[in-house]
Tab-separated table of C-alpha atoms in Angstrom:
chain	number	residue	atom	x	y	z
A	1	TYR	CA	34.784	-279.415	-9.181
A	2	GLN	CA	34.718	-282.744	-7.261
A	3	VAL	CA	32.302	-284.228	-4.530
A	4	SER	CA	32.223	-287.581	-3.693
A	5	ASP	CA	29.479	-289.298	-1.198
A	6	ASN	CA	31.241	-291.327	1.271
A	7	VAL	CA	34.989	-291.775	1.753
A	8	SER	CA	36.239	-293.658	3.681
A	9	SER	CA	39.687	-293.498	5.459
A	10	ASN	CA	41.644	-295.636	8.460
A	11	THR	CA	44.509	-295.453	9.566
A	12	TYR	CA	46.232	-297.648	12.076
A	13	VAL	CA	48.820	-296.690	14.870
A	14	LYS	CA	51.192	-298.796	16.845
A	15	MET	CA	51.059	-297.154	20.633
A	16	PRO	CA	53.509	-297.944	22.624
A	17	ASP	CA	52.140	-300.663	24.656
A	18	GLY	CA	52.138	-302.401	21.507
A	19	SER	CA	48.908	-302.621	20.727
A	20	ILE	CA	46.730	-301.347	17.509
A	21	LYS	CA	44.645	-298.026	17.959
A	22	HIS	CA	42.815	-298.022	14.917
A	23	ASN	CA	41.087	-294.708	13.300
A	24	ARG	CA	38.257	-294.575	11.251
A	25	MET	CA	37.118	-291.048	9.132
A	26	GLU	CA	34.071	-291.528	6.817
A	27	GLY	CA	31.483	-288.685	5.104
A	28	PRO	CA	31.221	-286.954	1.984
A	29	PHE	CA	33.822	-283.695	0.611
A	30	ALA	CA	34.041	-281.668	-2.395
A	31	PHE	CA	36.927	-280.104	-3.573
A	32	ILE	CA	36.111	-277.499	-6.218
A	33	SER	CA	39.321	-274.730	-8.099
A	34	HIS	CA	38.646	-271.984	-10.143
A	35	ASN	CA	41.996	-270.882	-11.371
A	36	SER	CA	43.487	-268.980	-14.572
A	37	GLY	CA	46.826	-267.603	-16.195
A	38	ILE	CA	48.827	-266.545	-19.199
A	39	SER	CA	51.643	-268.012	-21.197
A	40	GLY	CA	54.049	-267.478	-23.439
A	41	ASP	CA	56.244	-269.001	-25.622
A	42	LEU	CA	59.273	-267.751	-28.259
A	43	GLY	CA	61.651	-269.208	-29.561
A	44	VAL	CA	64.423	-269.478	-32.792
A	45	ASN	CA	65.682	-272.082	-34.664
A	46	TRP	CA	68.324	-272.232	-37.474
A	47	GLN	CA	69.747	-274.970	-39.784
A	48	VAL	CA	73.570	-272.649	-40.140
A	49	ASN	CA	73.324	-275.813	-43.587
A	50	GLU	CA	72.795	-279.473	-44.259
A	51	ASN	CA	75.817	-280.409	-41.062
A	52	HIS	CA	74.529	-277.850	-38.300
A	53	SER	CA	71.614	-276.720	-36.747
A	54	LEU	CA	71.232	-274.700	-33.213
A	55	GLY	CA	68.193	-272.794	-31.686
A	56	MET	CA	65.988	-271.744	-28.267
A	57	LYS	CA	63.381	-271.500	-26.376
A	58	LEU	CA	61.938	-269.484	-23.904
A	59	ASN	CA	58.616	-270.028	-21.858
A	60	TYR	CA	57.132	-268.275	-19.247
A	61	GLY	CA	53.319	-268.771	-17.084
A	62	ALA	CA	51.947	-267.770	-14.291
A	63	MET	CA	48.817	-267.744	-11.981
A	64	LEU	CA	46.839	-264.687	-12.317
A	65	PHE	CA	44.346	-265.950	-10.143
A	66	GLY	CA	43.674	-269.397	-8.188
A	67	ASP	CA	41.491	-270.165	-5.732
A	68	GLN	CA	41.039	-273.879	-3.978
A	69	ASN	CA	37.886	-275.396	-1.919
A	70	LEU	CA	37.957	-278.330	0.190
A	71	VAL	CA	34.993	-279.436	2.552
A	72	PHE	CA	35.089	-282.320	4.719
A	73	GLU	CA	32.512	-283.517	6.589
A	74	ASP	CA	33.274	-287.035	9.079
A	75	ASP	CA	31.983	-288.971	11.349
A	76	VAL	CA	35.328	-290.451	13.529
A	77	TYR	CA	35.324	-293.303	14.803
A	78	THR	CA	38.395	-294.509	17.345
A	79	ASN	CA	38.504	-298.347	17.325
A	80	ASN	CA	35.325	-299.175	15.653
A	81	GLU	CA	33.642	-296.393	18.547
A	82	PHE	CA	32.023	-292.577	17.524
A	83	VAL	CA	33.977	-289.920	18.985
A	84	ASP	CA	33.087	-286.839	17.289
A	85	LYS	CA	31.436	-285.363	13.612
A	86	VAL	CA	34.129	-282.391	12.200
A	87	ARG	CA	33.298	-280.249	9.110
A	88	SER	CA	36.746	-278.711	8.009
A	89	VAL	CA	35.799	-275.839	4.893
A	90	SER	CA	39.356	-275.496	3.705
A	91	ASN	CA	39.515	-272.108	1.169
A	92	THR	CA	43.587	-271.406	-0.401
A	93	THR	CA	44.408	-269.327	-2.756
A	94	THR	CA	47.267	-268.608	-4.295
A	95	PRO	CA	48.378	-264.623	-5.140
A	96	SER	CA	51.880	-265.053	-7.174
A	97	SER	CA	52.538	-268.164	-8.761
A	98	HIS	CA	55.759	-268.363	-11.830
A	99	THR	CA	57.295	-270.330	-14.053
A	100	PHE	CA	60.274	-269.674	-16.674
A	101	THR	CA	61.639	-272.008	-18.903
A	102	GLY	CA	64.578	-271.675	-21.674
A	103	ASN	CA	66.117	-274.758	-23.395
A	104	ILE	CA	69.302	-274.401	-26.105
A	105	TYR	CA	70.496	-276.627	-28.332
A	106	TYR	CA	72.955	-277.341	-31.255
A	107	ASP	CA	73.189	-280.330	-33.277
A	108	GLY	CA	75.701	-281.532	-36.263
A	109	ASN	CA	78.328	-283.287	-38.206
A	110	ILE	CA	82.134	-282.434	-38.178
A	111	ASN	CA	83.087	-285.475	-40.723
A	112	LYS	CA	82.152	-288.299	-39.580
A	113	LEU	CA	80.766	-287.317	-35.561
A	114	ASN	CA	77.768	-286.222	-34.868
A	115	VAL	CA	77.612	-283.406	-32.045
A	116	ASN	CA	74.774	-283.102	-29.551
A	117	PHE	CA	74.106	-280.370	-26.320
A	118	ASN	CA	70.824	-279.517	-24.862
A	119	ALA	CA	71.058	-276.884	-21.624
A	120	ASP	CA	67.648	-276.228	-19.688
A	121	PHE	CA	66.849	-273.844	-16.751
A	122	SER	CA	63.889	-273.770	-15.521
A	123	ASP	CA	62.952	-271.301	-12.538
A	124	SER	CA	59.705	-270.836	-10.261
A	125	GLY	CA	58.030	-269.855	-6.958
A	126	TYR	CA	54.162	-269.522	-5.289
A	127	LYS	CA	53.238	-268.272	-2.778
A	128	LYS	CA	49.821	-269.671	-0.929
A	129	GLU	CA	47.944	-269.052	1.545
A	130	THR	CA	44.799	-271.399	3.134
A	131	GLY	CA	42.392	-270.951	5.984
A	132	VAL	CA	40.676	-273.450	8.224
A	133	ASN	CA	37.141	-272.889	9.285
A	134	GLU	CA	36.644	-276.341	11.311
A	135	SER	CA	33.489	-277.791	13.752
A	136	SER	CA	33.535	-280.295	15.850
A	137	LEU	CA	31.407	-281.741	19.022
A	138	ASN	CA	34.337	-280.707	20.823
A	139	ASP	CA	36.269	-277.683	20.171
A	140	PRO	CA	35.745	-275.299	16.825
A	141	ALA	CA	38.925	-274.377	15.298
A	142	SER	CA	40.328	-271.799	12.626
A	143	ILE	CA	43.257	-272.353	10.865
A	144	LYS	CA	45.150	-270.123	9.248
A	145	ASN	CA	48.680	-270.992	6.941
A	146	ILE	CA	50.961	-269.297	5.459
A	147	SER	CA	53.441	-271.178	1.994
A	148	ASP	CA	55.646	-270.112	-0.127
A	149	GLY	CA	59.164	-271.890	-2.848
A	150	VAL	CA	61.217	-271.103	-5.502
A	151	ALA	CA	63.486	-273.816	-7.133
A	152	ARG	CA	65.492	-273.293	-9.286
A	153	MET	CA	67.673	-275.874	-11.822
A	154	GLY	CA	69.812	-275.704	-14.716
A	155	ALA	CA	70.922	-278.799	-16.755
A	156	GLY	CA	73.879	-279.986	-20.150
A	157	LYS	CA	74.270	-282.576	-21.670
A	158	LEU	CA	76.406	-284.107	-24.580
A	159	VAL	CA	76.215	-287.072	-26.844
A	160	LEU	CA	79.379	-287.643	-29.552
A	161	SER	CA	78.179	-290.112	-31.868
A	162	TYR	CA	81.127	-292.288	-34.183
A	163	PRO	CA	81.102	-294.825	-35.799
A	164	VAL	CA	83.526	-297.278	-34.838
A	165	TRP	CA	84.653	-300.650	-36.248
A	166	LYS	CA	81.102	-301.736	-37.877
A	167	GLY	CA	78.983	-300.240	-35.400
A	168	GLN	CA	78.134	-296.715	-33.502
A	169	LEU	CA	79.334	-295.907	-30.529
A	170	LYS	CA	77.964	-292.560	-28.691
A	171	MET	CA	79.095	-291.693	-25.255
A	172	GLY	CA	78.489	-287.757	-23.203
A	173	THR	CA	77.411	-286.700	-19.568
A	174	GLU	CA	75.312	-285.381	-18.716
A	175	GLU	CA	75.158	-282.570	-15.687
A	176	THR	CA	72.311	-281.400	-13.462
A	177	TYR	CA	72.135	-278.424	-10.211
A	178	VAL	CA	68.617	-278.119	-8.207
A	179	SER	CA	68.246	-275.779	-5.802
A	180	ALA	CA	64.661	-275.350	-4.161
A	181	LYS	CA	63.351	-273.888	-0.749
A	182	GLN	CA	60.520	-273.715	1.151
A	183	GLU	CA	59.160	-271.751	4.051
A	184	TYR	CA	55.418	-272.971	6.061
A	185	ALA	CA	53.749	-271.158	9.038
A	186	SER	CA	50.495	-272.161	10.662
A	187	THR	CA	49.173	-270.454	13.611
A	188	LYS	CA	48.250	-273.591	14.757
A	189	THR	CA	50.568	-274.054	17.513
A	190	GLU	CA	50.676	-277.893	17.185
A	191	ILE	CA	51.924	-277.302	13.573
A	192	PRO	CA	55.195	-276.447	13.408
A	193	SER	CA	57.106	-274.047	11.091
A	194	SER	CA	58.890	-275.082	8.640
A	195	LYS	CA	62.034	-273.286	7.051
A	196	ALA	CA	63.470	-276.079	4.112
A	197	LYS	CA	66.877	-276.399	1.403
A	198	ILE	CA	67.835	-278.654	-1.025
A	199	ALA	CA	70.243	-278.959	-2.643
A	200	GLU	CA	70.904	-281.392	-5.596
A	201	ASN	CA	73.517	-282.366	-8.532
A	202	THR	CA	74.016	-285.113	-10.303
A	203	ILE	CA	76.984	-285.412	-12.790
A	204	SER	CA	76.617	-288.495	-15.687
A	205	GLY	CA	79.009	-290.782	-17.854
A	206	PHE	CA	77.101	-292.869	-20.182
A	207	ALA	CA	78.175	-294.792	-23.202
A	208	GLU	CA	76.291	-297.190	-25.078
A	209	TYR	CA	77.427	-299.089	-29.058
A	210	ALA	CA	75.602	-300.441	-31.085
A	211	LEU	CA	76.362	-303.075	-33.588
A	212	PRO	CA	74.408	-304.654	-36.297
A	213	PHE	CA	75.094	-308.573	-37.306
A	214	LYS	CA	73.584	-310.240	-40.544
A	215	HIS	CA	69.890	-310.691	-38.096
A	216	VAL	CA	70.200	-309.448	-35.237
A	217	GLN	CA	70.747	-305.631	-34.121
A	218	LEU	CA	72.844	-305.293	-30.241
A	219	VAL	CA	72.959	-302.554	-28.036
A	220	ALA	CA	74.833	-302.006	-24.537
A	221	GLY	CA	75.453	-299.400	-22.385
A	222	ILE	CA	76.860	-297.714	-18.970
A	223	ARG	CA	75.721	-295.090	-16.747
A	224	TYR	CA	77.746	-293.567	-14.069
A	225	GLU	CA	75.669	-291.236	-11.256
A	226	HIS	CA	77.045	-289.348	-9.022
A	227	VAL	CA	74.252	-287.713	-6.974
A	228	ASP	CA	75.369	-285.030	-4.434
A	229	PHE	CA	71.838	-283.967	-1.979
A	230	GLU	CA	71.351	-282.769	0.636
A	231	TYR	CA	68.222	-281.359	2.836
A	232	THR	CA	68.227	-278.410	5.498
A	233	ASN	CA	65.640	-278.047	8.346
A	234	GLU	CA	66.551	-274.130	9.928
A	235	CYS	CA	63.939	-275.342	11.756
A	236	SER	CA	64.013	-278.388	13.097
A	237	PRO	CA	67.745	-280.173	12.643
A	238	LYS	CA	67.513	-283.050	13.161
A	239	ASP	CA	65.528	-283.256	10.078
A	240	ASN	CA	68.436	-282.639	7.969
A	241	ILE	CA	69.956	-285.515	5.492
A	242	ASN	CA	73.224	-285.369	3.474
A	243	ARG	CA	73.095	-288.187	0.817
A	244	THR	CA	76.223	-289.170	-1.540
A	245	HIS	CA	75.149	-291.470	-4.312
A	246	ASN	CA	77.638	-293.816	-6.732
A	247	ASN	CA	75.185	-296.058	-9.527
A	248	TRP	CA	75.589	-297.407	-12.154
A	249	PHE	CA	72.924	-298.047	-14.570
A	250	PRO	CA	74.250	-301.269	-17.533
A	251	SER	CA	71.233	-301.043	-20.489
A	252	PHE	CA	71.610	-304.004	-23.127
A	253	ASN	CA	68.828	-303.629	-26.103
A	254	ALA	CA	68.664	-307.442	-28.639
A	255	SER	CA	66.230	-307.037	-31.694
A	256	THR	CA	65.597	-309.235	-35.098
A	257	LYS	CA	63.011	-310.848	-37.592
A	258	LEU	CA	61.954	-314.141	-37.241
A	259	GLY	CA	60.092	-314.465	-40.579
A	260	GLN	CA	57.659	-312.110	-40.320
A	261	VAL	CA	57.943	-311.399	-37.063
A	262	GLY	CA	60.325	-309.020	-35.086
A	263	VAL	CA	61.260	-309.439	-31.912
A	264	ASN	CA	63.273	-306.849	-29.136
A	265	LEU	CA	64.096	-308.293	-25.805
A	266	GLY	CA	65.723	-305.781	-23.448
A	267	TYR	CA	67.729	-304.641	-20.208
A	268	THR	CA	67.684	-301.769	-18.489
A	269	THR	CA	67.499	-300.390	-15.146
A	270	LYS	CA	66.699	-296.626	-13.331
A	271	ILE	CA	66.257	-294.819	-10.552
A	272	LYS	CA	63.302	-292.873	-9.591
A	273	ARG	CA	63.600	-290.360	-6.981
A	274	PRO	CA	60.526	-288.894	-4.846
A	275	ARG	CA	58.921	-284.883	-5.198
A	276	TYR	CA	60.509	-282.526	-3.743
A	277	ASP	CA	56.539	-282.177	-2.407
A	278	GLN	CA	57.086	-285.798	-0.992
A	279	LEU	CA	60.206	-284.571	0.983
A	280	SER	CA	58.733	-281.759	2.378
A	281	THR	CA	57.749	-281.189	5.892
A	282	GLU	CA	55.619	-278.762	5.463
A	283	ILE	CA	51.819	-279.482	6.983
A	284	GLN	CA	48.791	-279.041	5.198
A	285	TYR	CA	45.613	-279.042	8.064
A	286	ASN	CA	42.603	-280.696	6.681
A	287	ASN	CA	41.279	-280.934	10.090
A	288	ARG	CA	42.294	-281.669	13.459
A	289	PHE	CA	41.942	-285.882	13.027
A	290	MET	CA	44.226	-285.438	9.290
A	291	TYR	CA	46.980	-283.511	8.806
A	292	GLN	CA	49.188	-284.913	6.126
A	293	THR	CA	53.437	-283.961	5.057
A	294	GLY	CA	56.314	-285.848	3.281
A	295	ASP	CA	59.124	-287.392	4.269
A	296	PRO	CA	62.963	-285.919	3.370
A	297	THR	CA	63.753	-290.018	4.683
A	298	LEU	CA	62.216	-290.686	1.631
A	299	LEU	CA	64.808	-293.230	0.220
A	300	ASN	CA	64.944	-293.031	-4.017
A	301	GLU	CA	64.036	-296.709	-5.633
A	302	MET	CA	66.288	-298.400	-8.262
A	303	GLN	CA	63.772	-299.859	-11.480
A	304	HIS	CA	65.224	-302.790	-13.359
A	305	THR	CA	63.665	-304.253	-16.909
A	306	LEU	CA	63.792	-307.107	-18.674
A	307	SER	CA	61.442	-306.624	-21.125
A	308	LEU	CA	60.429	-308.694	-24.442
A	309	ASN	CA	58.005	-307.639	-27.401
A	310	ALA	CA	57.507	-309.291	-30.958
A	311	ASN	CA	55.417	-307.649	-33.192
A	312	TRP	CA	53.901	-309.482	-35.703
A	313	ARG	CA	51.769	-306.812	-39.295
A	314	TRP	CA	49.438	-305.181	-37.155
A	315	LEU	CA	49.694	-307.246	-34.423
A	316	THR	CA	51.877	-306.555	-30.883
């Protein structure tokens, strides 16, 4: 349950003639949500001997009931001129929603070689129905939206560790396969329907070498990642996207002690991809002045992190 007395939303739109149009909405809103569900876990671990262990875990969760209410009461201004007063009541029910995940693992030593393997899978789906009743100084509106989707993921990771010279060498590979489908339809004719598919396959290889010296520990690594991404919207082919990413991610870490002070210097590169809901073209109708949607053309973020940490007793 969330209530706010006054919220202001501002948007600026560049018009074809080059002028800027300023839209402002302000007023209270309330958000009320009731959800109930079930969840269950089943896991097995087996310590074969001191050199080998393996196991598995399964989880299933389902929503039994989901109900959300969102109420807007907004005064609407365009270029600081009052144009409308809108009250919008939105009710969303979730008749069905589930998530099923699983993991298997193996960790063992074969002579000096350490083998670590993990595999995961996930299957999820949902169906949502949203009704919006809207009153206005102009025409009232009644909207109904229906959306549903499924997503499946499989992933595996293998890491091999072996002592080389005075250090430890790690090498491995990781694969991820994702597919998702999203469908959306609205009774409001100017909101287009959407029937989209997302497929993403990732194959990567990595290596890391840790070398201890008398006063410093050095770790250097490299990761290569190949990604095929495909977004298909059967209702709007112009939104279709097909991308291939090939990236290298170096990393470095050095740690030492200066008297009683521990010092660590690190550098990493990571990639951050948009969430699938951020890529979705599904349109959420809040009121006639405010729609919310994702953008399938969003690009990935590359994050470079340089860090320096020091610790002394309890102080970091």
